[in-house]
Structures are given as C-alpha cells and as structure tokens.
Short mmCIF file of C-alpha atoms in Angstrom, two decimals:
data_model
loop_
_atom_site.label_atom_id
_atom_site.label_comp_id
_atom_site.label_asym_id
_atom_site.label_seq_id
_atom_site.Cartn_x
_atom_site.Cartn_y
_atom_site.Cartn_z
CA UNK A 1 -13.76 -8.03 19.95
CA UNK A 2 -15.18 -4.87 22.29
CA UNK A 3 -18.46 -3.29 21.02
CA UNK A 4 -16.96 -0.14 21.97
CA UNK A 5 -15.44 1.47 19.21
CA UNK A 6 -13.08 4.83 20.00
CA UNK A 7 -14.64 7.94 17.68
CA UNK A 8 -10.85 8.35 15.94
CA UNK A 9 -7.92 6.85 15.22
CA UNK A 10 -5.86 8.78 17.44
CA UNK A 11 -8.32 7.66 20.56
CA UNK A 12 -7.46 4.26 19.45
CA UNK A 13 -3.86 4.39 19.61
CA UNK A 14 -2.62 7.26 21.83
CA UNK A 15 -2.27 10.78 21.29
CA UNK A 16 1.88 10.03 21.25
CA UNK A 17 1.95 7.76 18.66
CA UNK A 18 1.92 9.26 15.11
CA UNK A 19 4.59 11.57 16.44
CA UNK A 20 7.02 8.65 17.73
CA UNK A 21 6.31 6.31 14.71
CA UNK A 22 7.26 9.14 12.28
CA UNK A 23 10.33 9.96 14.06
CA UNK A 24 11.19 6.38 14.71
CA UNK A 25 11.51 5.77 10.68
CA UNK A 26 13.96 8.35 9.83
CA UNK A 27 16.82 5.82 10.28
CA UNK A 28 16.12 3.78 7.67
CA UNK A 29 15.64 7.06 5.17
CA UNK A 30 18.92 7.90 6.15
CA UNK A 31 20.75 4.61 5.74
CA UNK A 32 21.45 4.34 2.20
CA UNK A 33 22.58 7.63 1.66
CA UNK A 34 24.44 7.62 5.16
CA UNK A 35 26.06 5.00 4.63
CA UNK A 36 27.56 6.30 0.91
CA UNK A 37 28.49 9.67 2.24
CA UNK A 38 30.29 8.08 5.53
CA UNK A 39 31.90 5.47 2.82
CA UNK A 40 32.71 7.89 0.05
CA UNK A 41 34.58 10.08 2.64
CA UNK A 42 36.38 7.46 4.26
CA UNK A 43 37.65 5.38 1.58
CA UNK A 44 37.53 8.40 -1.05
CA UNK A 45 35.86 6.30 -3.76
CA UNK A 46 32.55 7.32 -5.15
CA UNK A 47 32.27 3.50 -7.08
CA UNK A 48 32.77 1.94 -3.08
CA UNK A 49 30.57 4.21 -1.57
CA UNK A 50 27.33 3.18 -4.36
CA UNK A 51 28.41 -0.45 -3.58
CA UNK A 52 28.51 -0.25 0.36
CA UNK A 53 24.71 1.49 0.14
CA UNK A 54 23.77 -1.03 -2.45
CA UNK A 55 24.90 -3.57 -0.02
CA UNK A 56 22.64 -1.64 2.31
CA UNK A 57 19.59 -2.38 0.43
CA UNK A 58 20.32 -5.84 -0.52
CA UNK A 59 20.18 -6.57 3.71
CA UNK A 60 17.06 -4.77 3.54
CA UNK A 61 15.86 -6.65 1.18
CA UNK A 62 16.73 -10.38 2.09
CA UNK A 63 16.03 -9.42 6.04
CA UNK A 64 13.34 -7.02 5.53
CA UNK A 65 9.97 -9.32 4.88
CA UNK A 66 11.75 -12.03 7.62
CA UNK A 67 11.13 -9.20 10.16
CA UNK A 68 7.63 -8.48 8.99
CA UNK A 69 6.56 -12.55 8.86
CA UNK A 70 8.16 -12.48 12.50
CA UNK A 71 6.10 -9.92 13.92
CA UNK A 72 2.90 -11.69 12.06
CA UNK A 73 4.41 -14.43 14.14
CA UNK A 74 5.55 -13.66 17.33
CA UNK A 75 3.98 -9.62 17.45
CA UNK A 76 5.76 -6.30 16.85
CA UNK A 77 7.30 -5.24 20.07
CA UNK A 78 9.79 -8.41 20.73
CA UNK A 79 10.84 -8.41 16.99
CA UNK A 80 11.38 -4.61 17.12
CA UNK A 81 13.46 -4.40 20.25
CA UNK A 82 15.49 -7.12 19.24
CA UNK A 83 15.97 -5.09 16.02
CA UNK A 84 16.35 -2.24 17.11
CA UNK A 85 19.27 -3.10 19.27
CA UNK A 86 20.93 -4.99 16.43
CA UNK A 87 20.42 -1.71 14.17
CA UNK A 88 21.51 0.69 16.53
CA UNK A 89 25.03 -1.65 16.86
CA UNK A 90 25.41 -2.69 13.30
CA UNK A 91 25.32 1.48 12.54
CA UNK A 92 28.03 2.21 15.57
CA UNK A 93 30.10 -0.60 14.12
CA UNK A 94 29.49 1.26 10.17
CA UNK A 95 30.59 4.43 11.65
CA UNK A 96 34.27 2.61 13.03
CA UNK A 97 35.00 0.28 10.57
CA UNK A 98 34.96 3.05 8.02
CA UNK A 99 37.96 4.39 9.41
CA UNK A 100 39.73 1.01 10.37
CA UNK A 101 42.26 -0.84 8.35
CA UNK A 102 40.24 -3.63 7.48
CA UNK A 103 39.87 -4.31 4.50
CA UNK A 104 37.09 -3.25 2.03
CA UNK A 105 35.14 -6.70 2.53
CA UNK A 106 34.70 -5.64 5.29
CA UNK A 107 33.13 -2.21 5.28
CA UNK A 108 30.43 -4.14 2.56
CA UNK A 109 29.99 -7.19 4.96
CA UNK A 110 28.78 -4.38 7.96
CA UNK A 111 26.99 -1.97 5.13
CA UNK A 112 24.61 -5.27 4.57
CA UNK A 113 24.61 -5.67 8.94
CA UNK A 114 23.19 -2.04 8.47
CA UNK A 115 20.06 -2.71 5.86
CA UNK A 116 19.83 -6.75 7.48
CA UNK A 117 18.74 -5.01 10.64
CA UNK A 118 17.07 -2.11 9.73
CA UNK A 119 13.93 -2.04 11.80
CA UNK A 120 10.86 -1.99 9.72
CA UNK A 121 8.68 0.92 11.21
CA UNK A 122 7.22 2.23 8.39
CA UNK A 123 5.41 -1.06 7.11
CA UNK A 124 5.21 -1.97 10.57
CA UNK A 125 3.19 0.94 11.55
CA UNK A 126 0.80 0.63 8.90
CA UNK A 127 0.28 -2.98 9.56
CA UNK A 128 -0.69 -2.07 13.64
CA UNK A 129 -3.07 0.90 11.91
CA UNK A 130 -4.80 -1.65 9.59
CA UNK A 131 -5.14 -3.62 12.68
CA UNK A 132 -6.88 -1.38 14.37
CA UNK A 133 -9.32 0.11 12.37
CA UNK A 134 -10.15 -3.26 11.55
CA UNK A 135 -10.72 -4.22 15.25
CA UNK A 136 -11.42 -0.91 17.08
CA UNK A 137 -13.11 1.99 14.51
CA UNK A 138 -16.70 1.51 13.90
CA UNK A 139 -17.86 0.36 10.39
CA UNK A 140 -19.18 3.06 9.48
CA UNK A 141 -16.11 5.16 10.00
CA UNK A 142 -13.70 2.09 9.12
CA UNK A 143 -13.45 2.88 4.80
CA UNK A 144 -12.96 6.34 5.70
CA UNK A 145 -10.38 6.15 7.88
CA UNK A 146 -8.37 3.76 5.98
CA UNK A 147 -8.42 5.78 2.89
CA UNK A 148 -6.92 8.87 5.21
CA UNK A 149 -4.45 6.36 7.27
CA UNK A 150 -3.12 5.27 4.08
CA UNK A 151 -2.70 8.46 2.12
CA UNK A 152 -1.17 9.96 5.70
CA UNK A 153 1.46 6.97 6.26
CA UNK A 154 2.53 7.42 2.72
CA UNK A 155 3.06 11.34 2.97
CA UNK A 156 5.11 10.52 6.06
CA UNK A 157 6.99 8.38 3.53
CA UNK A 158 7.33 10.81 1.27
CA UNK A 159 8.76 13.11 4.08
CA UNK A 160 10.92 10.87 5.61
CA UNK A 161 12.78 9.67 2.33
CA UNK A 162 13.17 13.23 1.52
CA UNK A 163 14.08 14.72 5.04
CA UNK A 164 16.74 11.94 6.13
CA UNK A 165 18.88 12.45 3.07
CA UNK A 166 18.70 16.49 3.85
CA UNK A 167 19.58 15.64 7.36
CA UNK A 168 22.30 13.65 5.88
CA UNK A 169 23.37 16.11 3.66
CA UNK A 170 23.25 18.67 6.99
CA UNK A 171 24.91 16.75 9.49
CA UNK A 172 27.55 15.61 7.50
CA UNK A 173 28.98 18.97 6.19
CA UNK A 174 28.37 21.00 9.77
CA UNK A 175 29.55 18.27 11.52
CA UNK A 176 31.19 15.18 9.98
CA UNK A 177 30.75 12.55 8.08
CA UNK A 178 30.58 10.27 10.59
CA UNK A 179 27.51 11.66 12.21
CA UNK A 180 24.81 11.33 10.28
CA UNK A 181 25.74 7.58 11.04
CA UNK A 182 25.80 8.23 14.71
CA UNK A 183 22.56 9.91 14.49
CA UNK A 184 20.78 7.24 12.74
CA UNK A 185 22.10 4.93 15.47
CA UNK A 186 20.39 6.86 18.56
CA UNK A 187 17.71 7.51 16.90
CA UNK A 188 16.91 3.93 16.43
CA UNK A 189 17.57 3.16 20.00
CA UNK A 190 15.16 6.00 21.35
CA UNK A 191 12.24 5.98 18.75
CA UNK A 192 11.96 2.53 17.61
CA UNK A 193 12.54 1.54 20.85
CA UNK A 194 9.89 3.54 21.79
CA UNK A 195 7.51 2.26 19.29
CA UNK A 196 7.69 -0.85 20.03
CA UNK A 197 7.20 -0.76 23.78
CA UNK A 198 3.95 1.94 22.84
CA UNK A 199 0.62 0.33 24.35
CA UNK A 200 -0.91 0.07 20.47
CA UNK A 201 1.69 -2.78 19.61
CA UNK A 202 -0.35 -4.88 22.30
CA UNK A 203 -3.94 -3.81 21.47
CA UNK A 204 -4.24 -5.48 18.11
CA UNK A 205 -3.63 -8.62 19.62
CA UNK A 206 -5.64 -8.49 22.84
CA UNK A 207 -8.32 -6.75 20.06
CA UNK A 208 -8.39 -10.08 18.03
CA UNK A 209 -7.77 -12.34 20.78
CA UNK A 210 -4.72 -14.62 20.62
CA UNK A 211 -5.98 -17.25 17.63
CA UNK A 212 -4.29 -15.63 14.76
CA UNK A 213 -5.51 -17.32 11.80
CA UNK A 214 -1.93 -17.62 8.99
CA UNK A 215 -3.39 -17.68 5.11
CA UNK A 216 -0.34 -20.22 3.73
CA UNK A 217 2.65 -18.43 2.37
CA UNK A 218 2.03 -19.35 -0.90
CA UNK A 219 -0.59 -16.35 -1.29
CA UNK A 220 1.99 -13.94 -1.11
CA UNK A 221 2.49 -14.71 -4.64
CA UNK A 222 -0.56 -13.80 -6.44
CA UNK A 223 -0.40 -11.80 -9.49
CA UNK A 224 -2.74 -9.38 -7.88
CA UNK A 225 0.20 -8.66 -5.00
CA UNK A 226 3.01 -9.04 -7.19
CA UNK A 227 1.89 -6.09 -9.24
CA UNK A 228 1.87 -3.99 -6.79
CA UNK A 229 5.13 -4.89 -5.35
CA UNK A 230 6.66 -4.44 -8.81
CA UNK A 231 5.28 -0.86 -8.89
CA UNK A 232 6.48 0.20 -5.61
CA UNK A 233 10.21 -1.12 -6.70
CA UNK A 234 9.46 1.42 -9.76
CA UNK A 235 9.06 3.97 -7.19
CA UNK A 236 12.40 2.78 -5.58
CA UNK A 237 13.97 2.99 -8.70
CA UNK A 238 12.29 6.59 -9.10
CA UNK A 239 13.96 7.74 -6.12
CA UNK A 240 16.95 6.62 -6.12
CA UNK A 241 18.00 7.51 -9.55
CA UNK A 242 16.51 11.27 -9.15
CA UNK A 243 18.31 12.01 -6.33
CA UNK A 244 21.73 10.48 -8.03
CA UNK A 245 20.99 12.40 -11.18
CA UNK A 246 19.98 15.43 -9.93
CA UNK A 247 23.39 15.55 -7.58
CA UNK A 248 25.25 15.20 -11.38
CA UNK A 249 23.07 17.71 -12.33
CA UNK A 250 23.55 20.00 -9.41
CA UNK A 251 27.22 19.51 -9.68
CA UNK A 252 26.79 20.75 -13.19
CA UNK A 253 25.62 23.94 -11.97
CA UNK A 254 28.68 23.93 -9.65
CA UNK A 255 26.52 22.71 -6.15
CA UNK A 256 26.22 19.45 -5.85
CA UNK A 257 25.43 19.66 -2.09
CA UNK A 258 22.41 21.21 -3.00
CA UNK A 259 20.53 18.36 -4.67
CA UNK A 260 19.00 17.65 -1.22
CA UNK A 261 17.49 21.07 -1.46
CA UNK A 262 16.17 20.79 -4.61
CA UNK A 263 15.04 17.40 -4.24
CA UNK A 264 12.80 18.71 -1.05
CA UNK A 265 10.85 20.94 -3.63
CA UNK A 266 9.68 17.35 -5.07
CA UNK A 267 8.34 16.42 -1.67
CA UNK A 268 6.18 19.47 -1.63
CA UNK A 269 3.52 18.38 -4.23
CA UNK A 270 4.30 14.70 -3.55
CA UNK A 271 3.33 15.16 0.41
CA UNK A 272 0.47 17.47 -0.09
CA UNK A 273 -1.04 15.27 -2.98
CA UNK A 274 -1.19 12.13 -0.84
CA UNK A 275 -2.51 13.82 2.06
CA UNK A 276 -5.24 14.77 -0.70
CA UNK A 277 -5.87 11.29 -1.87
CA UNK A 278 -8.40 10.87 1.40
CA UNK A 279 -10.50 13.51 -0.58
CA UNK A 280 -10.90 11.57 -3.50
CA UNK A 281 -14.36 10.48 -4.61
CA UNK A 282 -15.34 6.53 -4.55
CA UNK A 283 -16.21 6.42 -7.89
CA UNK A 284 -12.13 7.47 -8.57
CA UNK A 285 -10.98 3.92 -8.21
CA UNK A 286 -7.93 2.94 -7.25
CA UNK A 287 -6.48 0.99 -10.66
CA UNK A 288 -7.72 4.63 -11.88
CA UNK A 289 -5.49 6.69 -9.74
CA UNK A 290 -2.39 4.12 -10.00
CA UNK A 291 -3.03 4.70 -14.21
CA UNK A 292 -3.65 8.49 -13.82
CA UNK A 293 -0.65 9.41 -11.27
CA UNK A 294 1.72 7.31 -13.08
CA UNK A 295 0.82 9.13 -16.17
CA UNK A 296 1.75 12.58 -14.47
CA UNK A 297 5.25 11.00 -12.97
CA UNK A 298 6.22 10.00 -16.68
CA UNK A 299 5.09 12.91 -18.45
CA UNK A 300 7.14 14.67 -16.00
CA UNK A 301 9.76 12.78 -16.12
CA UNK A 302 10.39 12.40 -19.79
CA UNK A 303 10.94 16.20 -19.51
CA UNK A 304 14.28 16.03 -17.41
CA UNK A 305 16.96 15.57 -20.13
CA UNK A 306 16.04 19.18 -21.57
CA UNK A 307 15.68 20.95 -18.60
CA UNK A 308 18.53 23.87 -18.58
CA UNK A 309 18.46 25.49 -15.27
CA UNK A 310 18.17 24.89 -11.46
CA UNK A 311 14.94 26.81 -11.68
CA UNK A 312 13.70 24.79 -14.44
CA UNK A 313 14.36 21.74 -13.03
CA UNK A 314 13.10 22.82 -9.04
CA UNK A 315 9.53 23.83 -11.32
CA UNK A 316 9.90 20.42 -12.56
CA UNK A 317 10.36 18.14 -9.67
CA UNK A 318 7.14 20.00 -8.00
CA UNK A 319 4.99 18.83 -11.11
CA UNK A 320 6.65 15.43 -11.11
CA UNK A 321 6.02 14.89 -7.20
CA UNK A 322 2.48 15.29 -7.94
CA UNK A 323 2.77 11.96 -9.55
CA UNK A 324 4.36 10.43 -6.93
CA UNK A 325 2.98 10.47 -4.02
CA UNK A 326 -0.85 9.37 -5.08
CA UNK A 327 0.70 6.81 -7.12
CA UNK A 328 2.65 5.30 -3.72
CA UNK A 329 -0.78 6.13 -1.88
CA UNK A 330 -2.27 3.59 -4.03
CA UNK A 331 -0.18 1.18 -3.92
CA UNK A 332 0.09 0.50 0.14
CA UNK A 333 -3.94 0.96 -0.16
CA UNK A 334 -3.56 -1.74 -2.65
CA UNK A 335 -0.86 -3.85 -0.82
CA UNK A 336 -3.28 -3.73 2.17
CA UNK A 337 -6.06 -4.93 1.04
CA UNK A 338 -4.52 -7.40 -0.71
CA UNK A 339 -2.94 -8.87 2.63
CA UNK A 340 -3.52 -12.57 3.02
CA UNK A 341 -5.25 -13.42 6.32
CA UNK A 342 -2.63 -12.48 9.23
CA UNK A 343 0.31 -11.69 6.76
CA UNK A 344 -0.29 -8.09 6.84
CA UNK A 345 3.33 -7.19 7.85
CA UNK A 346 4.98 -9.46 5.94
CA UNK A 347 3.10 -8.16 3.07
CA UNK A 348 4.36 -4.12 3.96
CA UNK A 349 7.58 -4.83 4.77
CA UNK A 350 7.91 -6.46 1.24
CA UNK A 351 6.60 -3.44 -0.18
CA UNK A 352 9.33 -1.30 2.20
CA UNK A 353 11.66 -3.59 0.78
CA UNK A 354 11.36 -3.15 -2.21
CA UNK A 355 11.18 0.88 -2.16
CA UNK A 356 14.69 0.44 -0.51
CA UNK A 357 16.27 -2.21 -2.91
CA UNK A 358 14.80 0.26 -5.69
CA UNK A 359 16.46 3.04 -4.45
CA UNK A 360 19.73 1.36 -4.08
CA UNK A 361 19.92 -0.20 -6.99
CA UNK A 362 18.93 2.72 -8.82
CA UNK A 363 21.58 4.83 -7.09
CA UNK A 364 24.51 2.64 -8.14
CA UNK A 365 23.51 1.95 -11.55
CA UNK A 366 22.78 6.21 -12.33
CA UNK A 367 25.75 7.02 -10.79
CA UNK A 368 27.86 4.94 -12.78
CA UNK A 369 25.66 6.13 -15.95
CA UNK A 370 26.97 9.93 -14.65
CA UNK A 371 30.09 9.06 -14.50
CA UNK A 372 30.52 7.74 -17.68
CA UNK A 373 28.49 9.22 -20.05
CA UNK A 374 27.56 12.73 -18.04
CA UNK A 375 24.51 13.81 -16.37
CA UNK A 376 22.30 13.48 -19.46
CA UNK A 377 22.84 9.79 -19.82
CA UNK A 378 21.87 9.87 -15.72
CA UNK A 379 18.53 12.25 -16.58
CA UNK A 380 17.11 8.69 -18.43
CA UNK A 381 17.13 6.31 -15.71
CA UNK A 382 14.02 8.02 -14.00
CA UNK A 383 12.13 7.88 -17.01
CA UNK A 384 12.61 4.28 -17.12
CA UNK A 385 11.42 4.06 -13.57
CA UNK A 386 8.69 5.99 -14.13
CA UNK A 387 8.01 3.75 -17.31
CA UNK A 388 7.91 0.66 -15.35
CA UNK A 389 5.80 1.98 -12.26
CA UNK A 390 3.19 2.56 -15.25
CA UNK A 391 3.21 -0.57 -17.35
CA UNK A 392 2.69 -2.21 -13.66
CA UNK A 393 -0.10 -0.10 -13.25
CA UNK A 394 -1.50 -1.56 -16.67
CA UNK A 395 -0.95 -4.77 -15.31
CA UNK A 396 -3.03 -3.99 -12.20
CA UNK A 397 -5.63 -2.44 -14.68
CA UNK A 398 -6.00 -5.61 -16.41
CA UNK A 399 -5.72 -8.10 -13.16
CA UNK A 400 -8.25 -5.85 -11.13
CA UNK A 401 -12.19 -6.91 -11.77
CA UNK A 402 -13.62 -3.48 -11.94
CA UNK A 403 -16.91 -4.30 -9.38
CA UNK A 404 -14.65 -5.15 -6.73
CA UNK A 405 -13.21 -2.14 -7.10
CA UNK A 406 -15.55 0.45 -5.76
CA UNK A 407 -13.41 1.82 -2.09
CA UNK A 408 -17.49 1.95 -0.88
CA UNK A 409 -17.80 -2.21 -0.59
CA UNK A 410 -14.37 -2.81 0.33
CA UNK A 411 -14.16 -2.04 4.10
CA UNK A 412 -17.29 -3.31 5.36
CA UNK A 413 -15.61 -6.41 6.60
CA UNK A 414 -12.23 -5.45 8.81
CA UNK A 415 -9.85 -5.48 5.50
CA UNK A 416 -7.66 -8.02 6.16
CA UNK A 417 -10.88 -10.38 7.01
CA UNK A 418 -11.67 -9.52 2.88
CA UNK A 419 -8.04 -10.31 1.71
CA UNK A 420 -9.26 -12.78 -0.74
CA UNK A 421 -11.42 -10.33 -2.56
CA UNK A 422 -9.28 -8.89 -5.80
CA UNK A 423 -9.21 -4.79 -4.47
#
C-alpha cells in the first residue's frame, strides 16, 4: 500500500466521479416505477402494471447480490460493462414488448430481464469509496471521511429514488410513456458505462495489491448483518407504499400526477438530514441514531390516516423525511462495517436489494389495499414499514455491544480489515 495518502476523497478518486456515479444510478430509481407506468399504459391494467414492477424487483433481488459477489470476485469494471449492456437491452426490449402481441408472460418474463440486470451502482460505488479510504486517506482523516461518504452516498439515495420517479412522472406525460423507458436505457449505456471504465474502479485493487483475502460466505449471515438488512427492506417497504398511497391520496384530491411532487417535499428533510449525519458527535452512536430516527419516521407516520389536505400532508412528509434519511445513513454505515473481509459489495448490493424488493413489494400490496378498501386502508401500510424498520433497530440495540460502538475506535484499522468487530 503507498505511504502517500491524497488530502481528500475527491483527490483520491477524480474530480469527475461523484458527478458520473450519481447520474449513473438514476436507472435503477426509475425502473420500478418505469416499468408500471410503460405497463399500465400499454396493457391498461393497473393490477398488471404492480405485477410487471414487482417482477422488476424480484430480478433485482435474486440477481442483485450475484453482481456484487462478482465484482468482489472478478472487480467492478468487467461485471459492470457486461451489465450494463445487458440492462440497457433488457429496457429497449421492455419498451417493445409492451406494445407487441405477445402475450402477458411475456411482458413479466422481460420486467424481471429489467431488475435481473440492473447494474448495481449505488452499492457498487460505496463499496469502491470504502475501498479507498481504507487504502488511500490517511488514518487520521479515514473515520471522518467515512462518516461524511456514508451520510453523502445515502442523500444521493435519497435523491435519486425521489428524482427518477419525478422524471418518470415528467417524461411520460410530455412525452410518452414509452420514454421514460428509453431514457433509463441510454442512460445506463453512457453513465454506468462510464463508471465502470473511471480510473477509481482500478485503484482499489492495484491499492491492495492483487491477493484479495474472501471471509467464507457463511458470514454473510450473522445476526449482526441480518438486522440491518431487515431494516433497510423496512425502508423499501417505506417507500414504496408512500409513494402508492400518496398517488390514492393525490387522486383523492383530484391529481394523482402530482404525488411525485409532493413526494419530493419528503426528500427535502430526508436529503438535508443525512448530509447532517457527518456532523453528529461520537458519543451519538450509531444503534442510537437507528433507535432515535426510526422513532421520528413512525411518529410521523402514524399521523397519515388523519391528515385532510395536500398541505397537511406536504407538512407531513417533510417531518417524516427527517426520519428517513439518518435512519438509511445508519444503516449502510452499519452494513459497511459489518462487511466480511473482501465481501464488501456483495454485502451493499444486498442492502440495494433489498431497498428495491421493499419498494416493490410494498407498491403492489398498497395498491391493491387502495383499490379495495380506499386510500385510508393504503395510509397503514407505511406505518407498518415504519414499525418494522424500528423493532429491527431494537434488534440491533440488543445485538450491538455498546464499547464497540464508539465511531472514534472503529476506523483506525481500514474498515473492512475490522469486519469481525460487532459496529
């Protein structure tokens, strides 16, 4: 490993790459609601279009950690070019067979295609940041920076999942339904394409020289990591069954294309509070913060089915996103450090995985909720969600030895050197 350690992050990887690898994830925030909005116009049934995005997260899932354990395996840029070629055809192919004859089998059979090859940049770009402050930033800088890589990766989460489905929402009335398809699909051959050529998918590798110790697979199931992954699909479930009930509720108020709009507002305090997470003190650990966010995102939450106006529930959503995105801060930090020894991609693409599956499953089940019972029946499923992403958090509470959990002693070894240490 070089002596010479770069004074930032963004010496160590490139002045170009934040702006490509944020870019380069929209895609797979615009998938699952895409892919509904394409299917929902096409074959005019609102029950097929929750199926074909649920089908889209279910690829995601079963494909997305297989993609991260590859690039543990092989390296990033091979698996993500390969991907993203496979994405970029799989969404060209969603935006035809729409409109074919074939039968509906087949529209579900190419919605999976769509979330089986869905490149993985968001977990994928944290792992190659991990990477490098572990190998490159010096160690005095190196807890720092992690604490402000995470909490900036996870607002550009936060962003993405709420900007893609606006772009969605955009595209498809100016334009057509089609196109917010067709975007995805260029996008993902220009950004991720770009990503995964960019110099900083190479330097963790020639940084840690090419003996890559492998902990065995079996780690990936420790309670201590399965906790967290069970929070983050609370988050999933979070998202996707706001944004379905808020559309019934929207429609309600006679604008259902607006729920994008309205969902933004939630973004608002949800970006800007895990940008703020890097200003926490030490001594406000992190089973603290999962406890203490996740308190705010069901307090908020259980407020929903009594909320009478658009104003109301805009007010709302900015109190409730300030439970959100800390809470999803803490839970990548978490996720990280947590890593087993050279599994750190497999380890974030389960946790992207599982954000996706939650927010597809979530999507199907709220809508049919709506449908059948009305919007208030729909205003319960986050409130569930945000129920589970807390009893998870009590879980980490109680599986978390509190001395190991001071941020000050965790990053004095590179962090996923420490994996074996209970964060």
């Amino acid at each position: 490993m070089s002596q010479h350690h770069p004074a930032t992050l963004i010496r160590a990887t490139g002045p170009s790459y934040f702006p490509i690898a944020l870019v380069a994830r929209l895609p797979y925030a615009m998938m699952v609601v895409g892919v509904l909005t394409l299917v929902v116009s096409g074959r005019d049934s609102l029950a097929f279009g929750g199926l074909s995005s649920a089908m889209v997260g279910l690829g995601a899932a079963c494909f997305g950690p297989l993609l991260g354990a590859a690039a543990d395996r092989f390296g990033q840029r091979p698996v993500l070019l390969v991907a993203g070629l496979a994405s970029t055809t799989a969404l060209g192919l969603m935006a035809w067979v729409v409109y074919s004859p074939l039968p509906g089998a087949a529209v579900l059979a190419v919605a999976f295609l769509v979330g089986a090859t869905a490149p993985q940049i968001a977990p994928m770009s944290r792992s190659r940041l991990v990477e490098i402050i572990a190998a490159r930033i010096s160690p005095a800088r190196r807890e720092r920076t992690f604490d402000a890589t995470m909490a900036y990766e996870s607002a550009a989460d936060e962003m993405v999942f709420i900007v893609g489905p606006f772009l969605v929402g955009v595209l498809g009335t100016a334009l057509d339904p089609w196109a917010p398809v067709a975007a995805a699909a260029v996008v993902t051959l220009v950004f991720v394409s770009a990503f995964a050529v960019h110099p900083s998918a190479t330097a963790v590798r020639s940084a840690r020289g090419t003996a890559v110790e492998t902990a065995p697979a079996a780690e990936l199931a420790r309670p201590a990591l399965v906790v967290v992954i069970a929070g983050i699909l609370g988050v999933g479930l979070f998202f996707g069954s706001m944004l379905t009930s808020l559309t019934a509720f929207m429609g309600d108020h006679g604008n259902a294309e607006g729920a994008g709009l309205v969902y933004g507002v939630m973004g608002i305090g949800s970006a800007a509070f895990a940008l703020g997470v890097a200003l926490f003190p030490a001594s406000f650990t992190l089973r603290a913060r999962w406890l203490v966010f996740a308190g705010v995102l069901v307090a908020g939450t259980a407020v929903l089915p009594f909320v009478g106006s658009v104003a109301q529930m805009s007010l709302l959503l900015l109190v409730v996103g300030v439970g959100v995105g800390p809470t999803m801060v803490t839970q990548y930090s978490l996720g990280a450090l947590r890593s087993p020894v050279g599994r750190s991609a497999t380890v974030m693409t389960m946790l992207g995985s599982a954000v996706i599956v939650g927010q597809a499953s979530a999507s199907v089940l709220t809508g049919t909720l709506a449908d059948r019972f009305g919007t208030g029946a729909a205003l319960v499923v986050p409130v569930v969600a945000a129920t589970l992403v807390l009893l998870a958090g009590v879980a980490n509470w109680v599986l978390s030895p509190a001395p190991a959990q001071s941020p000050s002693t965790r990053m004095v070894t590179p962090p996923l050197a420490n994996a074996g240490t209970s964060a």
